[in-house]
Amino acid sequence: MRKRIAAGNWKMNLTATQAQSLTSELVQIAKDEYTGQGLVILAPPAPYLPLVHHLIKDARNFFLSAQNMHQEESGAYTGETSASMLTSVGATYTILGHSERREYFGEDEALLAAKTNKALAHGLKPIFCVGESLSEREAEQTLEVVKKQLSGGLFHLSAEQFAEVVVAYEPVWAIGTGRTASPEQAQEVHQYLRTLITDHYGSAVAQETSILYGGSVKADNAREIFLQPDIDGGLVGGASLKSRDFAEIIKALG
């Protein structure tokens, strides 16, 4: 049975004091109000990873994720963070291939494949993002784009390695733009991704792969989105910065 997941990507937001308050509030609300088996993954900015880990380490079904990592083991890479550094402060997941990393930092499939290899070698589970831009959707290239991203970044893995990966579909045109993909539009792409995984790794692996939706998931639309048969939760941006909103998204996992 595949995992239901609410992952909060805080991006470059919050002070340390705000991060502490948000995490503490989430842990308490989840303890009081959520009895389901869904996983909660928090991805704070790198400086706050030890702080957040300390606050969630004894909380049921809470896990820590990095927002990115470097593909090399160590070395003269000023400002970068290695997989071993992340695991040493309690991270068990790392986001890879987020649209902002692809767009602003030029990350391509070859680089992301290398990052994925390094993450898995250190026991980090990648949350691997794919998704199309507005121009690509309008040109009806959505399925072609996500196939290229998924296969180029992940399909070199063995079935055993791939089983450690969480996939996230984020339509770039629906992030922070006020535009929202309908649950049916999201489901169409999720179903296609699962079909690609089935074709490459077989049905058993595909049916165990969690595929998250990352297109402006909010407290008021999460339940409808998560009811779609191939959507296993959300990779949440802005709404994860508000404890009550994110708590409602967690509860929508069921």
mmCIF file of C-alpha atoms in Angstrom:
data_model
loop_
_atom_site.group_PDB
_atom_site.id
_atom_site.type_symbol
_atom_site.label_atom_id
_atom_site.label_comp_id
_atom_site.label_asym_id
_atom_site.label_seq_id
_atom_site.Cartn_x
_atom_site.Cartn_y
_atom_site.Cartn_z
ATOM 1 C CA MET A 1 0.000 0.000 0.000
ATOM 2 C CA ARG A 2 1.578 3.274 -1.094
ATOM 3 C CA LYS A 3 2.172 6.080 1.386
ATOM 4 C CA ARG A 4 -0.059 9.136 1.651
ATOM 5 C CA ILE A 5 2.143 12.207 2.104
ATOM 6 C CA ALA A 6 1.811 15.899 2.893
ATOM 7 C CA ALA A 7 5.163 17.554 2.219
ATOM 8 C CA GLY A 8 5.707 21.218 3.072
ATOM 9 C CA ASN A 9 8.336 23.061 1.035
ATOM 10 C CA TRP A 10 9.063 26.293 2.907
ATOM 11 C CA LYS A 11 11.374 27.556 0.144
ATOM 12 C CA MET A 12 13.360 30.679 1.186
ATOM 13 C CA ASN A 13 10.986 31.832 3.920
ATOM 14 C CA LEU A 14 10.800 32.334 7.704
ATOM 15 C CA THR A 15 13.251 33.316 10.404
ATOM 16 C CA ALA A 16 14.539 30.741 12.874
ATOM 17 C CA THR A 17 12.012 31.924 15.477
ATOM 18 C CA GLN A 18 9.167 31.622 12.978
ATOM 19 C CA ALA A 19 10.364 28.175 11.910
ATOM 20 C CA GLN A 20 10.363 27.022 15.509
ATOM 21 C CA SER A 21 6.860 28.349 16.129
ATOM 22 C CA LEU A 22 5.442 26.852 12.937
ATOM 23 C CA THR A 23 6.946 23.428 13.589
ATOM 24 C CA SER A 24 5.806 23.329 17.209
ATOM 25 C CA GLU A 25 2.271 24.338 16.233
ATOM 26 C CA LEU A 26 2.093 21.685 13.509
ATOM 27 C CA VAL A 27 3.314 18.924 15.786
ATOM 28 C CA GLN A 28 0.764 19.859 18.448
ATOM 29 C CA ILE A 29 -2.153 20.171 16.027
ATOM 30 C CA ALA A 30 -1.317 16.848 14.396
ATOM 31 C CA LYS A 31 -1.075 15.179 17.797
ATOM 32 C CA ASP A 32 -4.465 16.557 18.838
ATOM 33 C CA GLU A 33 -6.396 16.257 15.585
ATOM 34 C CA TYR A 34 -4.861 13.740 13.151
ATOM 35 C CA THR A 35 -5.155 10.004 13.701
ATOM 36 C CA GLY A 36 -4.490 8.886 10.127
ATOM 37 C CA GLN A 37 -1.390 7.124 8.832
ATOM 38 C CA GLY A 38 -0.268 9.785 6.348
ATOM 39 C CA LEU A 39 3.318 11.031 6.482
ATOM 40 C CA VAL A 40 4.185 14.664 7.169
ATOM 41 C CA ILE A 41 7.448 15.825 5.594
ATOM 42 C CA LEU A 42 8.835 19.273 6.389
ATOM 43 C CA ALA A 43 11.420 20.867 4.072
ATOM 44 C CA PRO A 44 12.741 24.000 5.798
ATOM 45 C CA PRO A 45 15.631 26.146 4.558
ATOM 46 C CA ALA A 46 18.958 24.425 5.189
ATOM 47 C CA PRO A 47 19.979 26.513 8.252
ATOM 48 C CA TYR A 48 16.870 25.315 10.100
ATOM 49 C CA LEU A 49 17.239 21.579 9.456
ATOM 50 C CA PRO A 50 18.732 20.762 12.897
ATOM 51 C CA LEU A 51 16.160 22.960 14.660
ATOM 52 C CA VAL A 52 13.200 21.355 12.897
ATOM 53 C CA HIS A 53 14.613 17.867 13.371
ATOM 54 C CA HIS A 54 14.865 18.429 17.114
ATOM 55 C CA LEU A 55 11.213 19.452 17.237
ATOM 56 C CA ILE A 56 9.824 16.583 15.138
ATOM 57 C CA LYS A 57 12.062 13.657 16.055
ATOM 58 C CA ASP A 58 9.582 12.260 18.566
ATOM 59 C CA ALA A 59 6.433 13.210 16.632
ATOM 60 C CA ARG A 60 4.442 10.412 14.988
ATOM 61 C CA ASN A 61 4.939 10.173 11.213
ATOM 62 C CA PHE A 62 6.890 13.450 10.890
ATOM 63 C CA PHE A 63 10.006 13.437 8.712
ATOM 64 C CA LEU A 64 12.643 15.965 7.669
ATOM 65 C CA SER A 65 13.569 16.862 4.097
ATOM 66 C CA ALA A 66 16.153 19.106 2.497
ATOM 67 C CA GLN A 67 15.102 21.354 -0.379
ATOM 68 C CA ASN A 68 18.123 20.420 -2.496
ATOM 69 C CA MET A 69 21.568 18.805 -2.298
ATOM 70 C CA HIS A 70 24.823 18.703 -4.245
ATOM 71 C CA GLN A 71 25.775 15.712 -6.338
ATOM 72 C CA GLU A 72 29.358 15.437 -5.064
ATOM 73 C CA GLU A 73 30.492 13.783 -1.852
ATOM 74 C CA SER A 74 32.472 16.787 -0.615
ATOM 75 C CA GLY A 75 34.893 19.405 -1.875
ATOM 76 C CA ALA A 76 35.372 23.023 -2.920
ATOM 77 C CA TYR A 77 31.715 23.835 -3.603
ATOM 78 C CA THR A 78 31.114 26.982 -1.602
ATOM 79 C CA GLY A 79 27.544 27.363 -0.442
ATOM 80 C CA GLU A 80 26.501 23.797 -1.282
ATOM 81 C CA THR A 81 25.308 20.974 0.967
ATOM 82 C CA SER A 82 26.172 17.292 0.598
ATOM 83 C CA ALA A 83 24.041 14.227 1.213
ATOM 84 C CA SER A 84 26.120 13.163 4.208
ATOM 85 C CA MET A 85 25.681 16.604 5.771
ATOM 86 C CA LEU A 86 21.921 16.278 5.394
ATOM 87 C CA THR A 87 21.686 12.825 6.932
ATOM 88 C CA SER A 88 23.940 13.937 9.792
ATOM 89 C CA VAL A 89 21.320 16.487 10.896
ATOM 90 C CA GLY A 90 18.370 14.117 10.604
ATOM 91 C CA ALA A 91 17.106 14.496 7.031
ATOM 92 C CA THR A 92 15.581 11.401 5.471
ATOM 93 C CA TYR A 93 14.263 13.030 2.275
ATOM 94 C CA THR A 94 15.494 15.622 -0.192
ATOM 95 C CA ILE A 95 13.572 17.472 -2.889
ATOM 96 C CA LEU A 96 15.255 17.177 -6.290
ATOM 97 C CA GLY A 97 14.360 18.746 -9.616
ATOM 98 C CA HIS A 98 11.990 21.387 -8.311
ATOM 99 C CA SER A 99 10.861 23.689 -11.119
ATOM 100 C CA GLU A 100 12.646 26.623 -9.489
ATOM 101 C CA ARG A 101 15.907 24.695 -9.486
ATOM 102 C CA ARG A 102 15.408 23.739 -13.119
ATOM 103 C CA GLU A 103 14.492 27.278 -14.189
ATOM 104 C CA TYR A 104 16.755 29.492 -12.064
ATOM 105 C CA PHE A 105 19.778 27.205 -11.712
ATOM 106 C CA GLY A 106 19.695 25.326 -15.004
ATOM 107 C CA GLU A 107 19.416 21.851 -13.521
ATOM 108 C CA ASP A 108 18.878 19.243 -16.234
ATOM 109 C CA GLU A 109 18.159 15.524 -16.302
ATOM 110 C CA ALA A 110 21.820 14.479 -16.280
ATOM 111 C CA LEU A 111 22.570 16.556 -13.186
ATOM 112 C CA LEU A 112 19.410 15.387 -11.443
ATOM 113 C CA ALA A 113 20.238 11.769 -12.194
ATOM 114 C CA ALA A 114 23.612 12.291 -10.509
ATOM 115 C CA LYS A 115 21.962 13.949 -7.518
ATOM 116 C CA THR A 116 19.484 11.100 -7.275
ATOM 117 C CA ASN A 117 22.287 8.538 -7.286
ATOM 118 C CA LYS A 118 24.118 10.357 -4.516
ATOM 119 C CA ALA A 119 21.003 10.789 -2.391
ATOM 120 C CA LEU A 120 20.140 7.095 -2.607
ATOM 121 C CA ALA A 121 23.718 6.079 -1.851
ATOM 122 C CA HIS A 122 23.395 7.911 1.456
ATOM 123 C CA GLY A 123 19.945 6.632 2.325
ATOM 124 C CA LEU A 124 18.111 9.833 1.413
ATOM 125 C CA LYS A 125 14.758 9.384 -0.307
ATOM 126 C CA PRO A 126 14.359 11.789 -3.258
ATOM 127 C CA ILE A 127 11.127 13.693 -3.776
ATOM 128 C CA PHE A 128 11.648 14.024 -7.519
ATOM 129 C CA CYS A 129 9.716 16.819 -9.237
ATOM 130 C CA VAL A 130 8.450 16.949 -12.806
ATOM 131 C CA GLY A 131 6.131 19.418 -14.498
ATOM 132 C CA GLU A 132 5.453 21.624 -17.493
ATOM 133 C CA SER A 133 5.445 25.385 -18.013
ATOM 134 C CA LEU A 134 2.445 27.355 -19.256
ATOM 135 C CA SER A 135 3.836 27.557 -22.793
ATOM 136 C CA GLU A 136 4.429 23.806 -22.826
ATOM 137 C CA ARG A 137 0.882 23.095 -21.644
ATOM 138 C CA GLU A 138 -0.583 25.477 -24.191
ATOM 139 C CA ALA A 139 1.465 23.721 -26.879
ATOM 140 C CA GLU A 140 -0.011 20.401 -25.654
ATOM 141 C CA GLN A 141 3.437 19.150 -24.686
ATOM 142 C CA THR A 142 2.643 18.241 -21.050
ATOM 143 C CA LEU A 143 2.964 14.478 -21.373
ATOM 144 C CA GLU A 144 6.069 14.733 -23.540
ATOM 145 C CA VAL A 145 7.749 17.046 -21.007
ATOM 146 C CA VAL A 146 7.025 14.965 -17.915
ATOM 147 C CA LYS A 147 8.072 11.774 -19.718
ATOM 148 C CA LYS A 148 11.431 13.330 -20.600
ATOM 149 C CA GLN A 149 11.964 14.565 -17.050
ATOM 150 C CA LEU A 150 10.924 11.335 -15.353
ATOM 151 C CA SER A 151 12.802 8.969 -17.649
ATOM 152 C CA GLY A 152 15.902 11.159 -17.919
ATOM 153 C CA GLY A 153 16.226 11.663 -14.186
ATOM 154 C CA LEU A 154 15.101 8.322 -12.773
ATOM 155 C CA PHE A 155 14.793 5.444 -15.224
ATOM 156 C CA HIS A 156 18.453 4.514 -14.969
ATOM 157 C CA LEU A 157 17.694 3.276 -11.444
ATOM 158 C CA SER A 158 17.097 -0.349 -10.550
ATOM 159 C CA ALA A 159 13.593 -1.287 -9.418
ATOM 160 C CA GLU A 160 14.885 -1.548 -5.846
ATOM 161 C CA GLN A 161 16.351 1.956 -6.016
ATOM 162 C CA PHE A 162 13.279 3.437 -7.665
ATOM 163 C CA ALA A 163 11.129 2.062 -4.846
ATOM 164 C CA GLU A 164 12.789 4.615 -2.539
ATOM 165 C CA VAL A 165 11.698 7.582 -4.691
ATOM 166 C CA VAL A 166 8.631 9.790 -4.264
ATOM 167 C CA VAL A 167 7.495 11.511 -7.470
ATOM 168 C CA ALA A 168 5.891 14.970 -7.412
ATOM 169 C CA TYR A 169 4.002 16.487 -10.333
ATOM 170 C CA GLU A 170 4.053 20.287 -10.224
ATOM 171 C CA PRO A 171 2.437 22.126 -13.138
ATOM 172 C CA VAL A 172 4.648 25.207 -13.126
ATOM 173 C CA TRP A 173 1.866 27.363 -14.577
ATOM 174 C CA ALA A 174 -0.289 26.676 -11.487
ATOM 175 C CA ILE A 175 2.279 27.684 -8.854
ATOM 176 C CA GLY A 176 1.862 31.165 -7.411
ATOM 177 C CA THR A 177 -0.009 32.402 -10.474
ATOM 178 C CA GLY A 178 -3.581 32.242 -9.265
ATOM 179 C CA ARG A 179 -4.283 29.588 -11.902
ATOM 180 C CA THR A 180 -5.136 26.115 -10.678
ATOM 181 C CA ALA A 181 -5.200 22.787 -12.422
ATOM 182 C CA SER A 182 -8.502 21.003 -11.920
ATOM 183 C CA PRO A 183 -8.402 17.720 -9.996
ATOM 184 C CA GLU A 184 -9.177 15.990 -13.298
ATOM 185 C CA GLN A 185 -6.247 17.684 -15.067
ATOM 186 C CA ALA A 186 -3.930 16.679 -12.231
ATOM 187 C CA GLN A 187 -5.247 13.123 -12.221
ATOM 188 C CA GLU A 188 -4.657 12.786 -15.958
ATOM 189 C CA VAL A 189 -0.945 13.507 -15.559
ATOM 190 C CA HIS A 190 -0.608 11.407 -12.397
ATOM 191 C CA GLN A 191 -2.199 8.468 -14.171
ATOM 192 C CA TYR A 192 0.170 8.945 -17.113
ATOM 193 C CA LEU A 193 3.188 9.019 -14.784
ATOM 194 C CA ARG A 194 2.058 5.807 -13.138
ATOM 195 C CA THR A 195 1.644 4.241 -16.566
ATOM 196 C CA LEU A 196 5.208 5.217 -17.478
ATOM 197 C CA ILE A 197 6.470 3.673 -14.247
ATOM 198 C CA THR A 198 4.438 0.516 -14.945
ATOM 199 C CA ASP A 199 5.881 0.235 -18.439
ATOM 200 C CA HIS A 200 9.440 0.549 -17.140
ATOM 201 C CA TYR A 201 9.366 -1.210 -13.755
ATOM 202 C CA GLY A 202 6.161 -3.224 -13.721
ATOM 203 C CA SER A 203 2.826 -2.861 -12.008
ATOM 204 C CA ALA A 204 3.987 -3.845 -8.527
ATOM 205 C CA VAL A 205 6.544 -1.013 -8.347
ATOM 206 C CA ALA A 206 4.174 1.508 -9.932
ATOM 207 C CA GLN A 207 1.375 0.720 -7.507
ATOM 208 C CA GLU A 208 3.708 1.274 -4.554
ATOM 209 C CA THR A 209 5.085 4.611 -5.828
ATOM 210 C CA SER A 210 3.669 7.691 -4.125
ATOM 211 C CA ILE A 211 2.982 10.498 -6.609
ATOM 212 C CA LEU A 212 2.298 13.897 -5.055
ATOM 213 C CA TYR A 213 0.582 16.894 -6.594
ATOM 214 C CA GLY A 214 2.379 20.240 -6.321
ATOM 215 C CA GLY A 215 0.181 22.820 -8.013
ATOM 216 C CA SER A 216 -1.116 25.261 -5.394
ATOM 217 C CA VAL A 217 -2.534 22.749 -2.933
ATOM 218 C CA LYS A 218 -4.521 24.635 -0.296
ATOM 219 C CA ALA A 219 -6.677 23.850 2.702
ATOM 220 C CA ASP A 220 -9.856 24.360 0.695
ATOM 221 C CA ASN A 221 -8.963 22.174 -2.296
ATOM 222 C CA ALA A 222 -6.751 19.450 -0.818
ATOM 223 C CA ARG A 223 -9.506 16.973 -0.049
ATOM 224 C CA GLU A 224 -10.943 17.061 -3.579
ATOM 225 C CA ILE A 225 -7.480 16.709 -5.110
ATOM 226 C CA PHE A 226 -6.443 13.875 -2.810
ATOM 227 C CA LEU A 227 -9.579 11.890 -3.688
ATOM 228 C CA GLN A 228 -8.246 11.340 -7.206
ATOM 229 C CA PRO A 229 -7.127 7.705 -7.550
ATOM 230 C CA ASP A 230 -3.519 8.373 -8.588
ATOM 231 C CA ILE A 231 -2.826 11.378 -6.338
ATOM 232 C CA ASP A 232 -1.213 10.309 -3.072
ATOM 233 C CA GLY A 233 -0.838 13.679 -1.378
ATOM 234 C CA GLY A 234 0.727 17.040 -1.986
ATOM 235 C CA LEU A 235 3.988 18.930 -2.226
ATOM 236 C CA VAL A 236 2.786 22.166 -0.677
ATOM 237 C CA GLY A 237 4.360 25.617 -0.931
ATOM 238 C CA GLY A 238 2.711 28.729 0.500
ATOM 239 C CA ALA A 239 0.021 26.921 2.467
ATOM 240 C CA SER A 240 2.687 24.987 4.385
ATOM 241 C CA LEU A 241 3.819 28.233 6.021
ATOM 242 C CA LYS A 242 0.548 28.536 7.964
ATOM 243 C CA SER A 243 0.084 25.912 10.644
ATOM 244 C CA ARG A 244 -3.705 25.731 10.502
ATOM 245 C CA ASP A 245 -3.811 25.607 6.684
ATOM 246 C CA PHE A 246 -1.174 22.896 6.488
ATOM 247 C CA ALA A 247 -2.871 20.942 9.277
ATOM 248 C CA GLU A 248 -6.064 20.882 7.220
ATOM 249 C CA ILE A 249 -4.073 19.575 4.248
ATOM 250 C CA ILE A 250 -2.590 16.855 6.458
ATOM 251 C CA LYS A 251 -6.059 15.845 7.612
ATOM 252 C CA ALA A 252 -7.208 15.686 3.986
ATOM 253 C CA LEU A 253 -4.857 12.716 3.504
ATOM 254 C CA GLY A 254 -7.387 10.613 5.407
#
